[in-house]
Amino acid sequence: MIAETVCSAVAVAGLGIAAVTAYRKRFLAAARLAAYSLVPLGLVMTGAVEWAAETAFSPTAWAGFGVLGAAWLLFLTTRAVERRGGGTRKERRAARAAKRDAVAPAASAPSLGPSNRPAARPTAEPRAAQPKDDFSDIEAILKKHGI
């Protein structure tokens, strides 16, 4: 009974604040405040507040929430193990067989192995032959990275 009275008072106070906000020509904010203040009143009228008050002080209800939580954790754990392990034993066996057949025996060596010839390095001109300008340090960085 007290919870219903408090919720009704909160709704009336919220509607009063919404009216003051509308008087100040802030209609969008007033409509939003009115919507928020009508939620507790709707909960009281539907009986949700009474149900919540009865549930909050019931040890049986809390035990039920504990059982639901345990079921939820078991469900999540089994899903995680299934995703990690690959499902049933039959599915794992089929996946291993498919993995063995997917790679050809000759393809075990990397196709792009190390090259036998050394990389060609560009010959640098003497410092005196290069023109001095504002972009010389940028050009040096670009040349260093092969651009």
Short mmCIF file of C-alpha atoms in Angstrom, two decimals:
data_model
loop_
_atom_site.label_atom_id
_atom_site.label_comp_id
_atom_site.label_asym_id
_atom_site.label_seq_id
_atom_site.Cartn_x
_atom_site.Cartn_y
_atom_site.Cartn_z
CA MET A 1 0.00 0.00 0.00
CA ILE A 2 2.85 2.38 0.78
CA ALA A 3 4.58 1.61 -2.53
CA GLU A 4 1.42 2.47 -4.47
CA THR A 5 1.07 5.77 -2.61
CA VAL A 6 4.72 6.70 -3.25
CA CYS A 7 4.45 5.85 -6.94
CA SER A 8 1.27 7.91 -7.29
CA ALA A 9 2.91 10.87 -5.53
CA VAL A 10 5.95 10.63 -7.81
CA ALA A 11 3.64 10.62 -10.85
CA VAL A 12 1.74 13.69 -9.66
CA ALA A 13 4.99 15.54 -8.88
CA GLY A 14 6.40 14.66 -12.29
CA LEU A 15 3.27 15.90 -14.03
CA GLY A 16 3.53 19.16 -12.07
CA ILE A 17 7.13 19.64 -13.17
CA ALA A 18 6.08 18.84 -16.75
CA ALA A 19 3.38 21.52 -16.53
CA VAL A 20 5.91 24.12 -15.34
CA THR A 21 8.26 23.10 -18.16
CA ALA A 22 5.46 23.46 -20.71
CA TYR A 23 4.63 26.90 -19.28
CA ARG A 24 8.26 27.88 -20.07
CA LYS A 25 7.63 26.94 -23.74
CA ARG A 26 9.81 23.82 -23.64
CA PHE A 27 7.15 21.47 -24.97
CA LEU A 28 9.41 18.62 -26.05
CA ALA A 29 11.04 18.40 -22.62
CA ALA A 30 7.62 18.71 -20.97
CA ALA A 31 6.24 15.82 -23.01
CA ARG A 32 9.27 13.69 -22.11
CA LEU A 33 8.84 14.51 -18.40
CA ALA A 34 5.14 13.67 -18.57
CA ALA A 35 5.96 10.31 -20.16
CA TYR A 36 8.50 9.47 -17.47
CA SER A 37 6.15 10.51 -14.68
CA LEU A 38 3.30 8.37 -16.01
CA VAL A 39 5.38 5.16 -15.84
CA PRO A 40 5.07 4.68 -12.03
CA LEU A 41 1.35 5.39 -12.20
CA GLY A 42 0.94 2.77 -14.95
CA LEU A 43 2.91 0.24 -12.91
CA VAL A 44 0.62 0.82 -9.92
CA MET A 45 -2.50 0.48 -12.06
CA THR A 46 -1.34 -2.80 -13.65
CA GLY A 47 -0.44 -4.35 -10.30
CA ALA A 48 3.26 -4.70 -11.10
CA VAL A 49 4.25 -2.73 -7.99
CA GLU A 50 2.20 -5.01 -5.73
CA TRP A 51 3.71 -8.09 -7.38
CA ALA A 52 7.23 -6.67 -7.00
CA ALA A 53 6.63 -5.87 -3.34
CA GLU A 54 5.36 -9.40 -2.68
CA THR A 55 8.26 -10.91 -4.61
CA ALA A 56 10.91 -8.83 -2.86
CA PHE A 57 10.04 -10.27 0.55
CA SER A 58 9.40 -13.87 -0.52
CA PRO A 59 12.22 -16.39 0.02
CA THR A 60 10.57 -18.77 -2.44
CA ALA A 61 10.67 -16.12 -5.15
CA TRP A 62 14.36 -15.45 -4.49
CA ALA A 63 15.10 -19.18 -4.64
CA GLY A 64 13.27 -19.26 -7.97
CA PHE A 65 15.44 -16.40 -9.27
CA GLY A 66 18.50 -18.35 -8.11
CA VAL A 67 17.36 -21.45 -10.00
CA LEU A 68 16.71 -19.37 -13.12
CA GLY A 69 20.18 -17.85 -12.81
CA ALA A 70 21.79 -21.27 -12.47
CA ALA A 71 19.91 -22.50 -15.55
CA TRP A 72 21.04 -19.44 -17.48
CA LEU A 73 24.67 -20.00 -16.48
CA LEU A 74 24.49 -23.67 -17.48
CA PHE A 75 23.04 -22.70 -20.83
CA LEU A 76 25.78 -20.15 -21.48
CA THR A 77 28.51 -22.57 -20.40
CA THR A 78 27.27 -25.35 -22.66
CA ARG A 79 27.02 -22.93 -25.61
CA ALA A 80 30.58 -21.72 -25.02
CA VAL A 81 31.93 -25.27 -24.78
CA GLU A 82 30.02 -26.27 -27.89
CA ARG A 83 31.41 -23.36 -29.89
CA ARG A 84 34.93 -23.97 -28.66
CA GLY A 85 34.88 -27.75 -28.98
CA GLY A 86 33.05 -27.99 -32.29
CA GLY A 87 29.84 -29.68 -31.18
CA THR A 88 29.28 -33.41 -30.91
CA ARG A 89 31.94 -36.09 -31.26
CA LYS A 90 30.66 -36.96 -34.73
CA GLU A 91 30.95 -33.32 -35.86
CA ARG A 92 34.50 -33.01 -34.46
CA ARG A 93 35.56 -36.20 -36.28
CA ALA A 94 34.09 -34.88 -39.54
CA ALA A 95 35.84 -31.52 -39.06
CA ARG A 96 39.22 -33.23 -38.49
CA ALA A 97 38.75 -35.34 -41.62
CA ALA A 98 37.81 -32.28 -43.65
CA LYS A 99 40.85 -30.41 -42.32
CA ARG A 100 43.17 -33.25 -43.36
CA ASP A 101 41.65 -33.38 -46.84
CA ALA A 102 41.67 -29.59 -47.29
CA VAL A 103 45.46 -29.24 -47.60
CA ALA A 104 47.21 -31.00 -50.44
CA PRO A 105 50.39 -32.90 -49.43
CA ALA A 106 52.58 -30.91 -51.83
CA ALA A 107 51.32 -27.61 -50.46
CA SER A 108 52.91 -28.02 -47.05
CA ALA A 109 55.89 -25.83 -48.02
CA PRO A 110 55.23 -22.10 -48.25
CA SER A 111 54.75 -20.94 -51.81
CA LEU A 112 56.65 -17.69 -51.26
CA GLY A 113 59.88 -18.88 -49.74
CA PRO A 114 63.04 -16.88 -49.23
CA SER A 115 64.60 -15.64 -52.39
CA ASN A 116 68.06 -16.89 -53.50
CA ARG A 117 69.14 -13.56 -54.93
CA PRO A 118 69.80 -10.54 -52.74
CA ALA A 119 67.57 -7.52 -53.00
CA ALA A 120 68.86 -4.88 -55.39
CA ARG A 121 69.86 -1.69 -53.60
CA PRO A 122 69.74 1.59 -55.44
CA THR A 123 73.05 3.35 -55.74
CA ALA A 124 73.09 6.62 -53.91
CA GLU A 125 74.51 9.71 -55.58
CA PRO A 126 77.11 11.72 -53.71
CA ARG A 127 75.72 14.37 -51.37
CA ALA A 128 77.21 17.19 -53.41
CA ALA A 129 75.29 16.16 -56.53
CA GLN A 130 71.87 16.28 -54.85
CA PRO A 131 70.09 19.63 -54.92
CA LYS A 132 69.41 21.26 -51.56
CA ASP A 133 65.77 22.19 -51.12
CA ASP A 134 63.10 22.14 -48.44
CA PHE A 135 61.91 18.63 -49.30
CA SER A 136 65.24 16.83 -49.15
CA ASP A 137 64.53 15.22 -45.77
CA ILE A 138 61.11 14.03 -46.95
CA GLU A 139 62.66 12.58 -50.11
CA ALA A 140 65.26 10.78 -48.00
CA ILE A 141 62.54 9.21 -45.87
CA LEU A 142 60.57 8.16 -48.94
CA LYS A 143 63.67 6.65 -50.54
CA LYS A 144 64.47 4.84 -47.32
CA HIS A 145 61.08 3.14 -47.45
CA GLY A 146 61.32 2.41 -51.17
CA ILE A 147 58.69 4.86 -52.30
#
